Tab-separated table of C-alpha atoms in Angstrom:
chain	number	residue	atom	x	y	z
J	1	UNK	CA	-21.209	19.866	-0.129
J	2	UNK	CA	-19.536	18.697	3.213
J	3	UNK	CA	-20.835	14.698	3.847
J	4	UNK	CA	-18.667	14.580	0.641
J	5	UNK	CA	-15.846	15.618	2.201
J	6	UNK	CA	-16.294	13.828	5.015
J	7	UNK	CA	-16.734	10.626	2.549
J	8	UNK	CA	-13.363	12.034	0.517
J	9	UNK	CA	-11.387	12.025	3.810
J	10	UNK	CA	-13.050	8.348	4.893
J	11	UNK	CA	-11.014	7.290	1.671
J	12	UNK	CA	-7.558	8.810	2.696
J	13	UNK	CA	-5.043	6.077	3.072
J	14	UNK	CA	-2.813	8.300	5.833
J	15	UNK	CA	-6.205	8.722	7.753
J	16	UNK	CA	-6.908	4.887	7.792
J	17	UNK	CA	-3.474	4.459	9.191
J	18	UNK	CA	-3.657	6.931	11.484
J	19	UNK	CA	-6.354	5.472	12.608
J	20	UNK	CA	-5.344	1.960	13.181
J	21	UNK	CA	-2.479	3.777	15.360
J	22	UNK	CA	-4.993	4.666	17.104
J	23	UNK	CA	-7.509	1.606	17.449
J	24	UNK	CA	-3.943	0.095	18.915
J	25	UNK	CA	-3.292	2.892	21.208
J	26	UNK	CA	-6.852	2.396	22.924
J	27	UNK	CA	-6.129	-1.040	22.794
J	28	UNK	CA	-2.364	-0.688	24.937
J	29	UNK	CA	-4.134	1.710	27.231
J	30	UNK	CA	-7.192	-0.238	28.169
J	31	UNK	CA	-4.938	-3.714	28.058
J	32	UNK	CA	-3.267	-3.560	31.864
J	33	UNK	CA	-2.438	-6.881	31.829
J	34	UNK	CA	-1.682	-8.526	28.503
J	35	UNK	CA	-0.662	-11.680	30.090
J	36	UNK	CA	-4.436	-12.291	30.742
J	37	UNK	CA	-5.260	-12.833	27.296
J	38	UNK	CA	-1.896	-16.262	27.267
J	39	UNK	CA	-4.056	-19.320	25.911
J	40	UNK	CA	-7.337	-17.342	25.104
J	41	UNK	CA	-8.319	-18.752	21.722
J	42	UNK	CA	-7.928	-16.434	18.841
J	43	UNK	CA	-11.227	-15.249	17.713
J	44	UNK	CA	-12.132	-11.941	16.040
J	45	UNK	CA	-15.714	-12.621	15.875
J	46	UNK	CA	-16.810	-12.428	12.634
J	47	UNK	CA	-18.751	-15.399	10.526
J	48	UNK	CA	-15.543	-16.737	8.905
J	49	UNK	CA	-14.747	-20.150	9.678
J	50	UNK	CA	-11.211	-20.304	7.534
J	51	UNK	CA	-9.793	-19.411	11.454
J	52	UNK	CA	-7.133	-22.184	11.348
J	53	UNK	CA	-5.223	-19.906	13.254
J	54	UNK	CA	-3.197	-20.666	16.003
J	55	UNK	CA	-2.421	-17.745	17.793
J	56	UNK	CA	-3.727	-16.827	21.441
J	57	UNK	CA	-4.636	-13.321	21.784
J	58	UNK	CA	-1.654	-12.846	23.572
J	59	UNK	CA	0.100	-13.878	20.413
J	60	UNK	CA	-2.261	-11.786	18.510
J	61	UNK	CA	-2.061	-8.360	20.736
J	62	UNK	CA	1.992	-8.652	20.244
J	63	UNK	CA	1.169	-8.623	16.546
J	64	UNK	CA	-0.889	-5.206	16.359
J	65	UNK	CA	1.318	-3.968	18.297
J	66	UNK	CA	4.499	-4.451	15.847
J	67	UNK	CA	2.248	-3.420	12.867
J	68	UNK	CA	1.365	-0.119	14.639
J	69	UNK	CA	5.253	0.563	15.120
J	70	UNK	CA	5.654	-0.886	11.640
J	71	UNK	CA	2.992	1.556	10.374
J	72	UNK	CA	4.590	4.818	12.620
J	73	UNK	CA	7.976	4.213	11.451
J	74	UNK	CA	6.913	4.184	8.349
J	75	UNK	CA	9.856	1.542	6.982
J	76	UNK	CA	9.021	-0.965	4.835
J	77	UNK	CA	9.756	-4.350	6.814
J	78	UNK	CA	12.828	-6.766	5.479
J	79	UNK	CA	11.007	-9.819	3.068
J	80	UNK	CA	11.604	-12.504	5.606
J	81	UNK	CA	9.328	-13.740	8.374
J	82	UNK	CA	6.371	-13.697	5.793
J	83	UNK	CA	7.466	-15.478	3.206
J	84	UNK	CA	5.883	-18.188	2.951
J	85	UNK	CA	2.859	-16.291	2.943
J	86	UNK	CA	4.090	-13.721	0.604
J	87	UNK	CA	4.714	-16.490	-2.365
J	88	UNK	CA	1.193	-17.397	-1.619
J	89	UNK	CA	0.575	-13.974	-2.545
J	90	UNK	CA	2.143	-13.358	-5.783
J	91	UNK	CA	1.791	-16.959	-6.832
J	92	UNK	CA	-1.178	-16.372	-9.809
J	93	UNK	CA	-0.133	-12.340	-9.712
J	94	UNK	CA	3.463	-12.743	-11.862
J	95	UNK	CA	2.286	-12.501	-15.183
J	96	UNK	CA	0.992	-8.701	-14.295
J	97	UNK	CA	3.321	-7.831	-11.707
J	98	UNK	CA	6.027	-5.705	-14.066
J	99	UNK	CA	3.148	-5.355	-16.678
J	100	UNK	CA	0.720	-2.630	-15.563
J	101	UNK	CA	2.571	-0.653	-12.945
J	102	UNK	CA	-0.438	1.582	-12.965
J	103	UNK	CA	-3.028	-1.067	-12.269
J	104	UNK	CA	-0.941	-2.520	-9.550
J	105	UNK	CA	-0.212	0.925	-8.310
J	106	UNK	CA	-4.439	1.904	-7.503
J	107	UNK	CA	-4.756	-2.455	-6.098
J	108	UNK	CA	-1.533	-2.061	-3.470
J	109	UNK	CA	-3.374	1.018	-2.092
J	110	UNK	CA	-6.855	0.468	-2.290
J	111	UNK	CA	-5.765	-3.644	-0.660
J	112	UNK	CA	-3.584	-1.128	2.498
J	113	UNK	CA	-6.595	0.735	2.702
J	114	UNK	CA	-9.373	-1.422	3.375
J	115	UNK	CA	-6.109	-4.095	5.332
J	116	UNK	CA	-5.471	-1.280	7.453
J	117	UNK	CA	-9.264	-0.454	8.384
J	118	UNK	CA	-9.607	-4.567	9.226
J	119	UNK	CA	-6.016	-4.711	11.368
J	120	UNK	CA	-7.891	-1.386	13.545
J	121	UNK	CA	-11.370	-3.314	13.683
J	122	UNK	CA	-9.998	-6.527	15.175
J	123	UNK	CA	-8.182	-4.386	17.851
J	124	UNK	CA	-11.268	-2.483	18.550
J	125	UNK	CA	-12.318	-6.927	19.201
J	126	UNK	CA	-9.997	-7.775	20.973
J	127	UNK	CA	-9.723	-4.793	23.445
J	128	UNK	CA	-13.231	-5.644	23.832
J	129	UNK	CA	-12.470	-9.170	24.904
J	130	UNK	CA	-10.050	-7.974	27.541
J	131	UNK	CA	-12.114	-5.565	28.941
J	132	UNK	CA	-14.941	-9.114	28.768
J	133	UNK	CA	-11.745	-11.066	30.435
J	134	UNK	CA	-11.647	-8.467	33.411
J	135	UNK	CA	-15.386	-8.492	33.814
J	136	UNK	CA	-15.945	-5.158	32.970
J	137	UNK	CA	-18.511	-5.193	29.822
J	138	UNK	CA	-18.509	-1.989	27.474
J	139	UNK	CA	-21.713	0.160	27.338
X	1	UNK	CA	25.831	3.885	11.600
X	2	UNK	CA	24.920	6.260	9.505
X	3	UNK	CA	24.294	3.920	6.674
X	4	UNK	CA	22.109	1.841	8.686
X	5	UNK	CA	20.262	4.959	8.921
X	6	UNK	CA	20.462	5.907	5.385
X	7	UNK	CA	19.632	2.121	4.360
X	8	UNK	CA	16.334	2.421	7.076
X	9	UNK	CA	15.318	5.574	5.496
X	10	UNK	CA	15.407	4.124	1.940
X	11	UNK	CA	12.930	1.706	2.706
X	12	UNK	CA	10.190	4.011	3.795
X	13	UNK	CA	7.046	4.378	1.844
X	14	UNK	CA	6.137	8.075	2.539
X	15	UNK	CA	9.822	8.437	1.365
X	16	UNK	CA	9.462	6.118	-1.930
X	17	UNK	CA	6.214	8.015	-1.976
X	18	UNK	CA	7.799	11.783	-2.122
X	19	UNK	CA	10.357	10.246	-4.257
X	20	UNK	CA	7.638	9.718	-7.225
X	21	UNK	CA	5.935	12.838	-6.832
X	22	UNK	CA	9.783	15.066	-7.152
X	23	UNK	CA	9.992	12.639	-10.125
X	24	UNK	CA	7.165	13.609	-11.814
X	25	UNK	CA	7.875	17.160	-10.876
X	26	UNK	CA	10.609	17.318	-12.696
X	27	UNK	CA	8.961	16.038	-15.735
X	28	UNK	CA	6.325	18.399	-15.704
X	29	UNK	CA	8.885	20.984	-15.493
X	30	UNK	CA	11.164	19.471	-18.388
X	31	UNK	CA	8.313	18.743	-20.342
X	32	UNK	CA	7.204	22.073	-22.084
X	33	UNK	CA	5.456	20.866	-24.427
X	34	UNK	CA	3.737	17.655	-23.754
X	35	UNK	CA	2.034	17.493	-27.908
X	36	UNK	CA	5.263	16.726	-28.736
X	37	UNK	CA	5.346	12.922	-26.950
X	38	UNK	CA	1.852	12.406	-29.036
X	39	UNK	CA	2.176	8.801	-31.185
X	40	UNK	CA	5.672	8.388	-29.734
X	41	UNK	CA	5.127	4.781	-28.580
X	42	UNK	CA	5.272	3.765	-25.323
X	43	UNK	CA	8.991	2.206	-24.877
X	44	UNK	CA	10.289	2.158	-21.431
X	45	UNK	CA	13.808	1.053	-21.982
X	46	UNK	CA	13.710	-2.004	-20.501
X	47	UNK	CA	14.015	-5.254	-21.833
X	48	UNK	CA	10.596	-6.116	-20.843
X	49	UNK	CA	8.975	-7.651	-23.940
X	50	UNK	CA	5.038	-8.212	-22.471
X	51	UNK	CA	4.731	-4.349	-23.692
X	52	UNK	CA	1.188	-4.955	-25.234
X	53	UNK	CA	0.671	-1.617	-24.503
X	54	UNK	CA	-1.310	0.419	-26.420
X	55	UNK	CA	-0.725	4.013	-25.470
X	56	UNK	CA	1.641	6.379	-26.333
X	57	UNK	CA	3.818	8.596	-24.405
X	58	UNK	CA	1.323	11.157	-23.933
X	59	UNK	CA	-1.023	9.529	-22.394
X	60	UNK	CA	1.270	7.941	-20.116
X	61	UNK	CA	2.588	11.228	-19.391
X	62	UNK	CA	-1.167	12.021	-18.421
X	63	UNK	CA	-1.392	8.751	-16.702
X	64	UNK	CA	1.643	9.411	-14.439
X	65	UNK	CA	0.375	12.716	-13.333
X	66	UNK	CA	-2.948	11.616	-12.353
X	67	UNK	CA	-0.762	9.026	-10.240
X	68	UNK	CA	1.348	12.046	-8.555
X	69	UNK	CA	-2.480	14.100	-8.307
X	70	UNK	CA	-4.107	11.090	-5.614
X	71	UNK	CA	-0.553	10.016	-4.339
X	72	UNK	CA	-0.341	14.099	-2.961
X	73	UNK	CA	-3.982	13.433	-2.410
X	74	UNK	CA	-3.739	10.735	-0.239
X	75	UNK	CA	-7.293	9.659	-1.319
X	76	UNK	CA	-8.305	6.111	-2.167
X	77	UNK	CA	-10.003	6.636	-5.699
X	78	UNK	CA	-12.973	4.307	-5.748
X	79	UNK	CA	-12.559	1.524	-7.921
X	80	UNK	CA	-14.108	1.522	-10.685
X	81	UNK	CA	-10.868	2.343	-14.039
X	82	UNK	CA	-9.426	-0.380	-13.321
X	83	UNK	CA	-12.455	-3.073	-12.921
X	84	UNK	CA	-10.526	-5.331	-15.364
X	85	UNK	CA	-7.338	-5.226	-14.149
X	86	UNK	CA	-8.676	-5.842	-10.282
X	87	UNK	CA	-10.268	-8.811	-11.811
X	88	UNK	CA	-7.120	-10.237	-12.827
X	89	UNK	CA	-4.885	-9.093	-9.988
X	90	UNK	CA	-7.505	-10.930	-7.356
X	91	UNK	CA	-8.674	-14.010	-8.967
X	92	UNK	CA	-6.027	-16.537	-7.143
X	93	UNK	CA	-5.687	-14.143	-4.229
X	94	UNK	CA	-9.721	-14.970	-2.600
X	95	UNK	CA	-8.391	-17.628	-0.250
X	96	UNK	CA	-5.835	-14.899	1.678
X	97	UNK	CA	-7.760	-12.020	1.210
X	98	UNK	CA	-9.489	-12.542	4.594
X	99	UNK	CA	-7.070	-15.201	6.596
X	100	UNK	CA	-4.394	-13.146	7.232
X	101	UNK	CA	-4.672	-9.487	7.246
X	102	UNK	CA	-1.610	-9.139	9.129
X	103	UNK	CA	0.100	-11.070	5.647
X	104	UNK	CA	-1.772	-8.844	3.720
X	105	UNK	CA	-0.620	-5.939	5.175
X	106	UNK	CA	2.532	-6.395	4.191
X	107	UNK	CA	1.714	-7.526	1.087
X	108	UNK	CA	0.119	-4.139	0.255
X	109	UNK	CA	2.881	-1.743	2.374
X	110	UNK	CA	6.049	-3.359	0.246
X	111	UNK	CA	3.867	-4.167	-3.041
X	112	UNK	CA	3.342	0.033	-2.728
X	113	UNK	CA	6.487	0.744	-1.642
X	114	UNK	CA	8.247	-1.268	-5.004
X	115	UNK	CA	5.716	0.155	-7.497
X	116	UNK	CA	6.046	3.599	-6.434
X	117	UNK	CA	9.635	2.966	-7.640
X	118	UNK	CA	8.976	1.823	-10.791
X	119	UNK	CA	6.617	4.506	-11.238
X	120	UNK	CA	10.031	6.925	-10.053
X	121	UNK	CA	11.598	5.540	-12.716
X	122	UNK	CA	9.785	5.686	-15.302
X	123	UNK	CA	9.046	9.383	-14.902
X	124	UNK	CA	12.193	9.657	-15.432
X	125	UNK	CA	12.538	7.682	-18.909
X	126	UNK	CA	9.916	9.816	-20.385
X	127	UNK	CA	11.253	12.858	-19.561
X	128	UNK	CA	14.795	12.086	-20.440
X	129	UNK	CA	13.258	9.854	-23.263
X	130	UNK	CA	11.205	13.872	-24.591
X	131	UNK	CA	14.437	15.676	-24.519
X	132	UNK	CA	16.110	13.279	-26.807
X	133	UNK	CA	12.928	13.962	-28.493
X	134	UNK	CA	13.824	17.881	-28.809
X	135	UNK	CA	17.487	17.574	-29.001
X	136	UNK	CA	18.514	18.038	-25.968
X	137	UNK	CA	21.181	14.848	-24.724
X	138	UNK	CA	21.519	14.741	-20.785
X	139	UNK	CA	24.523	14.728	-19.572
């Protein structure tokens, strides 16, 4: 019974948002000298080759913090900065965007849940990399 | 200053979720005899012709209530019922799904915000239609 409850609560969107905030909070507490992350290439440790990402770790650190602010404020930012990515994401979705709001609800709910878990993991990776840079190897 | 604040709070995801819950709550309070909605064709009053929707209003009523339960529990349902729709939604997204989690975060956050507003409107439309059926015209 308890494990079923635990499984349910692992699927909560609010918990996923909170878990992300905690991961970034830990990152902020650990990374005392963020400038040490400058010019360190971004590499999240996954086997994904598609990292055409030109950000360094410092920029990624700022990005993760900015997302935390958005999460904690609960505010939906204006659609400006990521216009290019959004356009790409919306392409192919358009026929469904208005036809099935209930499917879209599940799609975005699950999507937000999944991406929060991914971003929490990235915060943890960045924290570990920082510890590595300053010469403290985590147990 | 106050209007800027008001504008900000209109963009809050949590408020959008709460607004949806309230709309469905009102619908539940108003629709005392849901069975009157049976076999009434679903038509949301918009000019959208793409309503290849075979649901009647009663089924839509149940669907809106089910979504409210999901919203209020905060739980992310397992990916089973809407598999077909999800497959369609995911097609075209795949190249971006792992490459840019921060863009995906904004995409899903905004998407969830928008779809909650759409669904709240649909609850209101259904409530008005019920009042129309029972012969009470809203002011």
